[in-house]
Amino acid sequence: MPSLLPLPRRPRAARSADRNPWRCLRSPSMRWWSAANLVSNLGTWMQMTVQNVLVLQVTGSAAMTGLSLAVQAGPGLLFGLLGGAAVDALPRKLVAGVSQAALAMVAFTTALLVALGALGVPALLVLAAVTGLIATVDGPACALLGNDLVPARDVPSAIALGSAVHSVGRLAGTALAGVAVVLFGTAAAFVANGLSFLFVAAVIPFLKLLDRSAEGEGDPVPAPVPVTGPRAAATPHQIPKPAPLGPPRPRTPENEPRAAGRPGEPARDGERAVAGPREGLAFFFGRPRLVALALLTALSAVFGRNYSLTLAVLVTGPLAAGAGAFGTVATALAVGGTLGAVVAGMLRKPSVRLVAGMAATGALLQIAAGLSPTLLLLTVLVVPMAIVESVSDTAGTTVLQTDPPAAMRGRVLGVWRSLSTGWGLLGPLAAGGMMELLGARASLVLGGVVIAATAGAAVLLRAGGRSPVALPRPRLRLRPVRVTAPQLSPAA
């Protein structure tokens, strides 16, 4: 008679490895990519540290400094979707390598003009616009390229590692910028940034992309088929029948589906109808979870997270502390962000619901920070605020980069770049206006209430849409094993 035996459980060591925040580094290509990313961040922050001061020296106007930043952000707002479409239509490694080389040429050109004393306002604005235009392609290409180096289950770890590398690069790059400027002059920071771009471009050709079709990623889900006739009212939909049994048809470039295709491949001629930016826009706004993610992120950007502005006003105003005290608060934010990256690396399958929960938690902490009576309590509160923000960012980025089909991800990131540039420009303006009208404390409290109420409502609506009756899950997976009696030989 058949007996039921439980399936063997996975070893504890294997389960622990799946929760390792740095598990993405098991891939040799990811190790090389992370090293290149660190070098690139060092160069970027070396340039950014001296760039605003240089622009102020060249123009002599704070308004012109803001204009140069707006000109650099403008292409992301206007052409982000076109850049994402280019990433979907062209080989990803080629796009990333060429864009990194182009950014290196812009940095070297800026360094040459600075060294010759020929950097004027027109040249400055042109270089800013060119940098922003290249970034519309470089951003989604490099983001998706990094994810293509690891299995799908390790994408949260890769994104969290990128966040940690960004934090380390920011701290170290700022320090190196001061040393480079003192020893070699202002142009040295731009030269270092150009060399960091060339290093990344040199590493990209040697990266090995994973074939996600082996993991089943991007396989199309059978769509419901309407039923016509007298049974349509009783059975509105049916699922198509599974494919017949038998040996699978060999996969060739002609019959392989693009949705499950290999990473970084361009669309083929027969798929040009879905390669345009309009389809990416329709897909994004037709996907409820992506729309919800955009709404939560936009509210957080406008009513919170402008901590470099809101906390600076709170520290120097109601708390009556100086610039040194705000430096302490900023250091606590950096520490919390790094700890949050470690926590976020343990995620395996983040969801929009997790992002909403993190947004609500961060909003409650923001309210507490706004009501903080002392600088010490504020410094303690900003650490979990930064942890929650880092976990939320990693979860949202993972959903954004893994939820769409592989052939649509570049355009989805392009739509996101356009939207995020918009609320990134609106956020500081809204925060500054609220503080002028209401003050620092009331602005933090009101912003936290708006975010918490919206995120809480989203979680409740999501929970309310589920069935109130939940069936218990079996604790063991059982499989039948047939046991037969031994055959007895006849007596001699």
Coordinates of N, CA and C in Angstrom, one line a residue, residues 200-403:
V200 N 34.6 51.8 -15.6 CA 33.3 51.0 -15.8 C 33.1 50.5 -17.2
A201 N 33.4 51.4 -18.2 CA 33.2 51.0 -19.6 C 34.2 49.9 -19.9
A202 N 35.3 49.8 -19.3 CA 36.3 48.7 -19.6 C 35.9 47.4 -18.9
V203 N 35.1 47.5 -17.8 CA 34.7 46.2 -17.1 C 33.5 45.6 -17.8
I204 N 32.6 46.4 -18.4 CA 31.3 45.9 -18.9 C 31.5 44.8 -19.9
P205 N 32.4 44.9 -20.9 CA 32.4 43.8 -21.9 C 32.7 42.4 -21.3
F206 N 33.3 42.4 -20.1 CA 33.7 41.1 -19.5 C 32.6 40.5 -18.5
L207 N 31.5 41.2 -18.4 CA 30.5 40.8 -17.5 C 29.7 39.7 -18.2
K208 N 29.3 38.6 -17.4 CA 28.5 37.5 -17.9 C 27.1 37.6 -17.5
L209 N 26.2 37.8 -18.4 CA 24.8 37.9 -18.1 C 24.1 36.6 -17.9
L210 N 23.2 36.5 -17.0 CA 22.5 35.2 -16.8 C 21.4 35.0 -17.7
D211 N 21.1 33.8 -18.1 CA 19.9 33.5 -18.9 C 18.8 33.2 -18.0
R212 N 17.9 34.2 -17.9 CA 16.7 34.1 -17.0 C 15.7 33.1 -17.4
S213 N 15.7 32.7 -18.7 CA 14.7 31.7 -19.1 C 14.8 30.4 -18.4
A214 N 16.0 30.1 -17.9 CA 16.1 28.9 -17.1 C 15.4 29.0 -15.7
E215 N 15.2 30.2 -15.2 CA 14.4 30.4 -14.0 C 12.9 30.5 -14.2
G216 N 12.5 30.6 -15.5 CA 11.1 30.8 -15.7 C 10.7 32.2 -15.7
E217 N 11.6 33.2 -15.6 CA 11.3 34.6 -15.4 C 10.7 35.1 -16.7
G218 N 9.7 35.8 -16.6 CA 9.1 36.4 -17.8 C 8.2 35.5 -18.6
D219 N 8.0 34.2 -18.2 CA 7.1 33.4 -18.9 C 5.7 33.9 -18.9
P220 N 5.1 34.0 -20.1 CA 3.8 34.6 -20.1 C 2.7 33.7 -19.3
V221 N 1.9 34.4 -18.6 CA 0.8 33.7 -17.8 C -0.4 33.5 -18.8
P222 N -1.0 32.3 -18.8 CA -2.1 32.1 -19.7 C -3.2 33.1 -19.4
A223 N -3.7 33.7 -20.4 CA -4.7 34.7 -20.3 C -6.1 34.1 -20.3
P224 N -7.0 34.6 -19.5 CA -8.4 34.1 -19.5 C -9.0 34.2 -20.9
V225 N -9.7 33.2 -21.3 CA -10.4 33.3 -22.7 C -11.9 33.3 -22.5
P226 N -12.5 34.4 -23.0 CA -14.0 34.5 -22.8 C -14.7 33.2 -23.5
V227 N -15.7 32.8 -22.8 CA -16.5 31.7 -23.3 C -17.8 32.3 -23.9
T228 N -18.2 31.8 -25.0 CA -19.4 32.3 -25.6 C -20.4 31.1 -25.6
G229 N -21.7 31.5 -25.8 CA -22.7 30.4 -25.9 C -23.5 30.4 -24.6
P230 N -24.4 29.4 -24.4 CA -25.3 29.4 -23.3 C -24.6 29.3 -21.9
R231 N -23.3 28.8 -21.9 CA -22.6 28.6 -20.6 C -21.8 29.9 -20.2
A232 N -21.9 30.9 -21.0 CA -21.1 32.1 -20.7 C -21.5 32.7 -19.4
A233 N -22.8 32.7 -19.0 CA -23.2 33.4 -17.8 C -22.7 32.6 -16.6
A234 N -22.7 31.3 -16.7 CA -22.2 30.4 -15.6 C -20.7 30.3 -15.5
T235 N -20.0 30.3 -16.6 CA -18.6 30.2 -16.7 C -18.0 31.3 -17.5
P236 N -17.7 32.5 -16.9 CA -17.3 33.6 -17.7 C -16.0 33.4 -18.4
H237 N -15.1 32.7 -17.8 CA -13.7 32.5 -18.3 C -13.3 31.1 -18.1
Q238 N -12.3 30.8 -19.0 CA -11.7 29.5 -18.8 C -10.2 29.6 -19.1
I239 N -9.4 28.8 -18.6 CA -8.0 28.8 -18.8 C -7.6 27.9 -20.0
P240 N -6.8 28.3 -20.9 CA -6.4 27.5 -22.0 C -5.9 26.2 -21.5
K241 N -6.1 25.2 -22.4 CA -5.6 23.8 -22.0 C -4.1 23.8 -22.1
P242 N -3.4 23.0 -21.2 CA -2.0 22.9 -21.2 C -1.5 22.3 -22.5
A243 N -0.2 22.5 -22.8 CA 0.4 22.0 -24.0 C 0.4 20.4 -23.9
P244 N 0.3 19.8 -25.1 CA 0.3 18.3 -25.0 C 1.7 17.8 -24.6
L245 N 1.6 16.5 -24.0 CA 2.8 15.9 -23.5 C 3.7 15.5 -24.6
G246 N 4.9 15.4 -24.3 CA 5.9 14.9 -25.3 C 7.2 15.7 -25.2
P247 N 8.2 15.4 -26.0 CA 9.4 16.1 -25.9 C 9.3 17.5 -26.3
P248 N 9.9 18.5 -25.6 CA 9.8 19.9 -26.0 C 10.4 20.2 -27.3
R249 N 9.8 21.1 -28.0 CA 10.4 21.6 -29.3 C 11.7 22.3 -29.0
P250 N 12.7 22.0 -29.8 CA 14.0 22.8 -29.5 C 13.8 24.3 -29.7
R251 N 14.4 25.0 -28.8 CA 14.3 26.5 -28.8 C 15.3 27.1 -29.8
T252 N 14.8 27.9 -30.7 CA 15.6 28.5 -31.7 C 15.3 30.0 -31.6
P253 N 16.1 30.9 -32.2 CA 15.9 32.3 -32.3 C 14.5 32.6 -32.9
E254 N 14.0 31.7 -33.8 CA 12.7 32.1 -34.4 C 11.5 31.8 -33.5
N255 N 11.6 30.8 -32.6 CA 10.4 30.4 -31.9 C 10.6 30.8 -30.4
E256 N 11.7 31.4 -30.0 CA 11.8 31.7 -28.5 C 11.1 33.0 -28.2
P257 N 10.2 32.9 -27.2 CA 9.5 34.1 -26.8 C 10.3 35.2 -26.3
R258 N 10.1 36.5 -26.7 CA 10.9 37.6 -26.2 C 10.7 37.8 -24.7
A259 N 9.5 37.6 -24.2 CA 9.3 37.9 -22.8 C 10.2 37.1 -21.9
A260 N 10.6 35.9 -22.3 CA 11.5 35.0 -21.5 C 12.9 35.0 -22.1
G261 N 13.2 36.0 -22.9 CA 14.4 36.0 -23.7 C 15.6 36.3 -22.8
R262 N 16.7 36.3 -23.4 CA 18.0 36.5 -22.6 C 18.1 38.0 -22.3
P263 N 18.8 38.3 -21.2 CA 18.9 39.7 -20.8 C 19.7 40.5 -21.8
G264 N 19.3 41.7 -22.0 CA 20.1 42.6 -22.8 C 19.9 42.5 -24.3
E265 N 19.0 41.6 -24.7 CA 18.8 41.4 -26.2 C 17.9 42.5 -26.7
P266 N 18.2 43.0 -27.9 CA 17.2 43.9 -28.6 C 16.0 43.1 -29.1
A267 N 14.9 43.9 -29.3 CA 13.7 43.3 -29.9 C 14.0 42.9 -31.3
R268 N 13.3 41.8 -31.8 CA 13.5 41.4 -33.2 C 12.6 42.2 -34.1
D269 N 12.7 42.0 -35.4 CA 12.0 42.8 -36.3 C 10.5 42.5 -36.2
G270 N 10.1 41.3 -35.9 CA 8.7 41.1 -35.7 C 8.0 41.6 -34.5
E271 N 8.9 42.2 -33.6 CA 8.3 42.8 -32.4 C 8.4 44.3 -32.3
R272 N 8.7 45.0 -33.4 CA 8.8 46.4 -33.4 C 7.5 47.1 -33.0
A273 N 6.4 46.4 -33.1 CA 5.1 47.0 -32.8 C 5.1 47.3 -31.3
V274 N 5.8 46.6 -30.4 CA 5.8 46.8 -29.0 C 7.1 47.4 -28.5
A275 N 7.9 48.0 -29.4 CA 9.2 48.5 -29.0 C 9.1 50.0 -28.8
G276 N 8.0 50.7 -29.0 CA 7.9 52.1 -28.9 C 7.6 52.6 -27.4
P277 N 7.9 53.9 -27.2 CA 7.7 54.4 -25.8 C 6.2 54.5 -25.4
R278 N 5.3 54.6 -26.4 CA 3.9 54.7 -26.1 C 3.4 53.4 -25.3
E279 N 3.9 52.3 -25.8 CA 3.5 51.0 -25.1 C 4.0 50.9 -23.7
G280 N 5.2 51.5 -23.5 CA 5.7 51.5 -22.1 C 4.9 52.4 -21.2
L281 N 4.4 53.5 -21.7 CA 3.6 54.4 -20.9 C 2.3 53.7 -20.6
A282 N 1.7 53.1 -21.6 CA 0.4 52.4 -21.4 C 0.6 51.3 -20.4
F283 N 1.7 50.5 -20.5 CA 1.9 49.4 -19.6 C 2.0 49.9 -18.1
F284 N 2.8 51.0 -17.9 CA 3.0 51.5 -16.6 C 1.7 51.9 -15.9
F285 N 0.9 52.7 -16.6 CA -0.3 53.2 -16.0 C -1.5 52.2 -16.1
G286 N -1.3 51.1 -16.7 CA -2.2 50.0 -16.7 C -1.9 49.0 -15.7
R287 N -0.8 49.2 -14.9 CA -0.4 48.2 -13.9 C -0.7 48.8 -12.5
P288 N -1.7 48.4 -11.8 CA -2.1 49.1 -10.6 C -0.9 49.1 -9.5
R289 N -0.1 48.1 -9.4 CA 0.9 48.1 -8.4 C 2.0 49.1 -8.7
L290 N 2.3 49.4 -10.0 CA 3.3 50.4 -10.4 C 2.7 51.8 -10.1
V291 N 1.4 52.0 -10.4 CA 0.8 53.3 -10.1 C 0.8 53.5 -8.6
A292 N 0.4 52.5 -7.8 CA 0.4 52.7 -6.4 C 1.8 53.0 -5.9
L293 N 2.8 52.3 -6.4 CA 4.2 52.6 -6.0 C 4.6 54.0 -6.3
A294 N 4.2 54.5 -7.5 CA 4.5 55.9 -7.9 C 3.8 56.9 -7.0
L295 N 2.6 56.6 -6.6 CA 1.9 57.5 -5.7 C 2.5 57.6 -4.4
L296 N 2.9 56.5 -3.8 CA 3.5 56.4 -2.5 C 4.9 57.2 -2.5
T297 N 5.6 56.9 -3.6 CA 7.0 57.5 -3.6 C 6.8 59.0 -3.8
A298 N 5.9 59.5 -4.7 CA 5.7 60.9 -4.9 C 5.3 61.6 -3.6
L299 N 4.4 61.0 -2.8 CA 4.0 61.7 -1.6 C 5.1 61.7 -0.6
S300 N 5.9 60.7 -0.5 CA 7.1 60.7 0.4 C 8.1 61.7 -0.1
A301 N 8.3 61.9 -1.4 CA 9.2 62.9 -1.9 C 8.8 64.3 -1.6
V302 N 7.5 64.6 -1.7 CA 7.0 65.9 -1.5 C 6.8 66.3 -0.1
F303 N 6.2 65.4 0.7 CA 5.9 65.7 2.1 C 6.9 65.1 3.1
G304 N 7.9 64.5 2.7 CA 8.9 63.9 3.6 C 10.2 63.8 2.8
R305 N 11.2 63.2 3.5 CA 12.5 62.9 2.9 C 13.4 64.0 2.5
N306 N 12.9 65.2 2.5 CA 13.7 66.4 2.2 C 14.5 66.8 3.5
Y307 N 15.2 65.8 4.1 CA 15.8 66.0 5.4 C 16.9 67.0 5.4
S308 N 17.7 67.1 4.3 CA 18.7 68.0 4.3 C 18.2 69.5 4.4
L309 N 16.9 69.7 4.1 CA 16.3 71.0 4.2 C 15.5 71.1 5.5
T310 N 14.6 70.2 5.7 CA 13.7 70.3 6.8 C 14.4 70.1 8.2
L311 N 15.3 69.1 8.3 CA 16.0 68.9 9.5 C 17.0 70.0 9.8
A312 N 17.6 70.6 8.7 CA 18.5 71.7 8.9 C 17.8 72.9 9.5
V313 N 16.6 73.2 9.0 CA 15.8 74.3 9.6 C 15.3 74.0 11.0
L314 N 15.0 72.7 11.3 CA 14.5 72.4 12.6 C 15.7 72.5 13.6
V315 N 16.9 72.0 13.2 CA 18.0 72.1 14.1 C 18.5 73.5 14.4
T316 N 18.6 74.3 13.4 CA 19.1 75.7 13.5 C 18.0 76.6 14.0
G317 N 16.7 76.2 13.9 CA 15.6 77.1 14.3 C 15.1 76.8 15.7
P318 N 14.0 75.9 15.7 CA 13.4 75.6 17.0 C 14.3 75.0 18.0
L319 N 15.3 74.2 17.6 CA 16.2 73.6 18.6 C 17.4 74.5 18.9
A320 N 17.5 75.6 18.2 CA 18.5 76.6 18.5 C 19.9 76.0 18.6
A321 N 20.3 75.1 17.6 CA 21.6 74.6 17.6 C 22.3 75.2 16.3
G322 N 23.6 74.8 16.2 CA 24.4 75.4 15.1 C 24.6 74.4 13.9
A323 N 25.4 74.8 13.0 CA 25.7 74.0 11.8 C 26.4 72.7 12.2
G324 N 27.2 72.7 13.3 CA 27.9 71.5 13.7 C 27.0 70.5 14.2
A325 N 25.9 71.0 14.9 CA 24.9 70.0 15.4 C 24.1 69.4 14.2
F326 N 23.9 70.1 13.2 CA 23.2 69.5 12.0 C 24.2 68.5 11.4
G327 N 25.5 68.7 11.4 CA 26.5 67.7 10.9 C 26.3 66.4 11.7
T328 N 26.1 66.5 13.0 CA 25.9 65.3 13.8 C 24.6 64.5 13.3
V329 N 23.5 65.3 13.1 CA 22.3 64.7 12.6 C 22.5 64.1 11.2
A330 N 23.2 64.7 10.3 CA 23.5 64.2 9.0 C 24.3 62.9 9.1
T331 N 25.3 62.9 10.0 CA 26.1 61.6 10.2 C 25.2 60.5 10.7
A332 N 24.2 60.8 11.6 CA 23.3 59.7 12.0 C 22.4 59.3 10.9
L333 N 22.0 60.1 10.0 CA 21.3 59.7 8.8 C 22.1 58.8 7.9
A334 N 23.4 59.1 7.7 CA 24.2 58.3 6.9 C 24.4 56.9 7.5
V335 N 24.6 56.8 8.9 CA 24.7 55.5 9.5 C 23.5 54.7 9.4
G336 N 22.3 55.4 9.6 CA 21.1 54.7 9.4 C 20.8 54.2 8.0
G337 N 21.2 54.9 7.0 CA 21.1 54.5 5.6 C 22.0 53.3 5.4
T338 N 23.2 53.2 5.9 CA 24.0 52.0 5.7 C 23.4 50.8 6.4
L339 N 22.9 51.0 7.6 CA 22.3 49.9 8.3 C 21.1 49.4 7.6
G340 N 20.3 50.3 7.0 CA 19.1 50.0 6.2 C 19.5 49.2 5.0
A341 N 20.6 49.5 4.4 CA 21.0 48.7 3.2 C 21.3 47.3 3.6
V342 N 21.9 47.0 4.8 CA 22.2 45.7 5.2 C 20.8 44.9 5.5
V343 N 19.9 45.6 6.1 CA 18.6 45.0 6.4 C 17.9 44.7 5.1
A344 N 17.9 45.6 4.1 CA 17.2 45.5 2.9 C 17.8 44.3 2.1
G345 N 19.1 44.1 2.2 CA 19.7 43.0 1.5 C 19.1 41.6 1.8
M346 N 18.5 41.5 3.0 CA 17.9 40.2 3.4 C 16.5 39.9 2.7
L347 N 16.0 40.9 2.1 CA 14.7 40.8 1.4 C 14.8 39.8 0.3
R348 N 13.7 39.0 0.0 CA 13.7 38.1 -1.1 C 12.7 38.5 -2.1
K349 N 11.5 38.7 -1.7 CA 10.4 39.1 -2.6 C 9.6 40.3 -2.1
P350 N 10.2 41.5 -2.2 CA 9.5 42.7 -1.7 C 8.3 43.0 -2.5
S351 N 7.4 43.7 -1.9 CA 6.1 44.0 -2.5 C 5.7 45.5 -2.3
V352 N 4.7 46.0 -3.0 CA 4.2 47.3 -2.8 C 3.6 47.5 -1.4
R353 N 3.0 46.4 -0.9 CA 2.5 46.5 0.4 C 3.6 46.7 1.5
L354 N 4.8 46.1 1.3 CA 5.9 46.4 2.2 C 6.3 47.9 2.0
V355 N 6.3 48.4 0.8 CA 6.7 49.8 0.6 C 5.7 50.7 1.4
A356 N 4.4 50.4 1.3 CA 3.4 51.2 2.0 C 3.6 51.1 3.5
G357 N 3.9 49.9 4.0 CA 4.1 49.8 5.4 C 5.3 50.6 5.9
M358 N 6.4 50.5 5.1 CA 7.6 51.3 5.4 C 7.3 52.8 5.4
A359 N 6.5 53.2 4.4 CA 6.2 54.6 4.3 C 5.4 55.1 5.5
A360 N 4.4 54.3 5.9 CA 3.7 54.7 7.1 C 4.6 54.7 8.4
T361 N 5.5 53.8 8.5 CA 6.4 53.8 9.7 C 7.3 55.0 9.6
G362 N 7.9 55.3 8.5 CA 8.7 56.4 8.4 C 8.0 57.7 8.6
A363 N 6.7 57.8 8.2 CA 5.9 59.0 8.5 C 5.7 59.2 10.0
L364 N 5.4 58.1 10.7 CA 5.2 58.2 12.2 C 6.5 58.7 12.8
L365 N 7.6 58.2 12.4 CA 8.9 58.6 12.9 C 9.2 60.1 12.6
Q366 N 8.7 60.5 11.4 CA 8.9 61.9 11.0 C 8.0 62.8 11.9
I367 N 6.8 62.4 12.3 CA 6.0 63.2 13.2 C 6.7 63.3 14.5
A368 N 7.2 62.2 15.0 CA 8.0 62.2 16.3 C 9.2 63.1 16.2
A369 N 9.9 63.1 15.1 CA 11.0 64.0 15.0 C 10.6 65.5 15.0
G370 N 9.5 65.8 14.3 CA 9.0 67.1 14.3 C 8.6 67.6 15.7
L371 N 8.2 66.7 16.5 CA 7.8 67.1 17.9 C 8.9 66.9 18.9
S372 N 10.1 66.5 18.4 CA 11.2 66.3 19.3 C 11.6 67.5 20.1
P373 N 11.7 67.5 21.4 CA 12.1 68.7 22.2 C 13.6 68.9 22.3
T374 N 14.4 67.9 22.1 CA 15.8 68.0 22.2 C 16.6 67.5 21.0
L375 N 17.8 68.0 20.9 CA 18.7 67.5 19.8 C 19.0 66.1 19.9
L376 N 19.3 65.6 21.1 CA 19.6 64.2 21.4 C 18.5 63.3 20.9
L377 N 17.3 63.6 21.3 CA 16.2 62.7 20.8 C 16.0 62.7 19.3
L378 N 16.2 63.9 18.7 CA 16.2 64.0 17.2 C 17.2 63.1 16.6
T379 N 18.4 63.2 17.1 CA 19.5 62.3 16.6 C 19.2 60.9 16.7
V380 N 18.6 60.5 17.8 CA 18.2 59.1 18.0 C 17.2 58.7 17.0
L381 N 16.2 59.5 16.7 CA 15.1 59.2 15.9 C 15.5 59.1 14.4
V382 N 16.5 59.9 14.0 CA 16.8 59.9 12.5 C 17.4 58.6 12.1
V383 N 18.0 57.8 13.0 CA 18.6 56.5 12.6 C 17.6 55.6 12.1
P384 N 16.5 55.3 12.9 CA 15.5 54.4 12.3 C 14.7 55.0 11.1
M385 N 14.7 56.4 11.0 CA 14.1 57.0 9.9 C 14.9 56.6 8.6
A386 N 16.2 56.7 8.7 CA 17.0 56.4 7.6 C 17.0 54.9 7.2
I387 N 16.9 54.0 8.3 CA 16.8 52.6 8.0 C 15.5 52.3 7.2
V388 N 14.4 52.8 7.7 CA 13.1 52.6 7.0 C 13.1 53.1 5.6
E389 N 13.7 54.3 5.4 CA 13.8 54.9 4.0 C 14.6 54.0 3.1
S390 N 15.8 53.4 3.6 CA 16.6 52.6 2.8 C 15.9 51.3 2.4
V391 N 15.2 50.7 3.4 CA 14.5 49.4 3.1 C 13.3 49.7 2.1
S392 N 12.6 50.8 2.3 CA 11.6 51.1 1.4 C 12.1 51.4 0.0
D393 N 13.2 52.1 -0.2 CA 13.8 52.3 -1.5 C 14.2 51.0 -2.2
T394 N 14.8 50.1 -1.4 CA 15.2 48.9 -2.0 C 14.0 48.0 -2.4
A395 N 13.0 48.0 -1.6 CA 11.8 47.2 -2.0 C 11.1 47.8 -3.2
G396 N 11.0 49.1 -3.2 CA 10.3 49.7 -4.4 C 11.1 49.6 -5.7
T397 N 12.5 49.7 -5.6 CA 13.3 49.5 -6.8 C 13.2 48.1 -7.3
T398 N 13.2 47.1 -6.3 CA 13.1 45.7 -6.7 C 11.8 45.5 -7.5
V399 N 10.7 46.0 -7.0 CA 9.4 45.8 -7.6 C 9.4 46.5 -9.0
L400 N 10.0 47.6 -9.1 CA 10.0 48.4 -10.3 C 10.8 47.7 -11.4
Q401 N 11.9 47.0 -11.0 CA 12.8 46.4 -12.0 C 12.5 44.9 -12.2
T402 N 11.6 44.3 -11.4 CA 11.3 42.9 -11.6 C 9.9 42.6 -12.0
D403 N 9.0 43.5 -11.7 CA 7.6 43.3 -12.0 C 7.3 43.3 -13.5

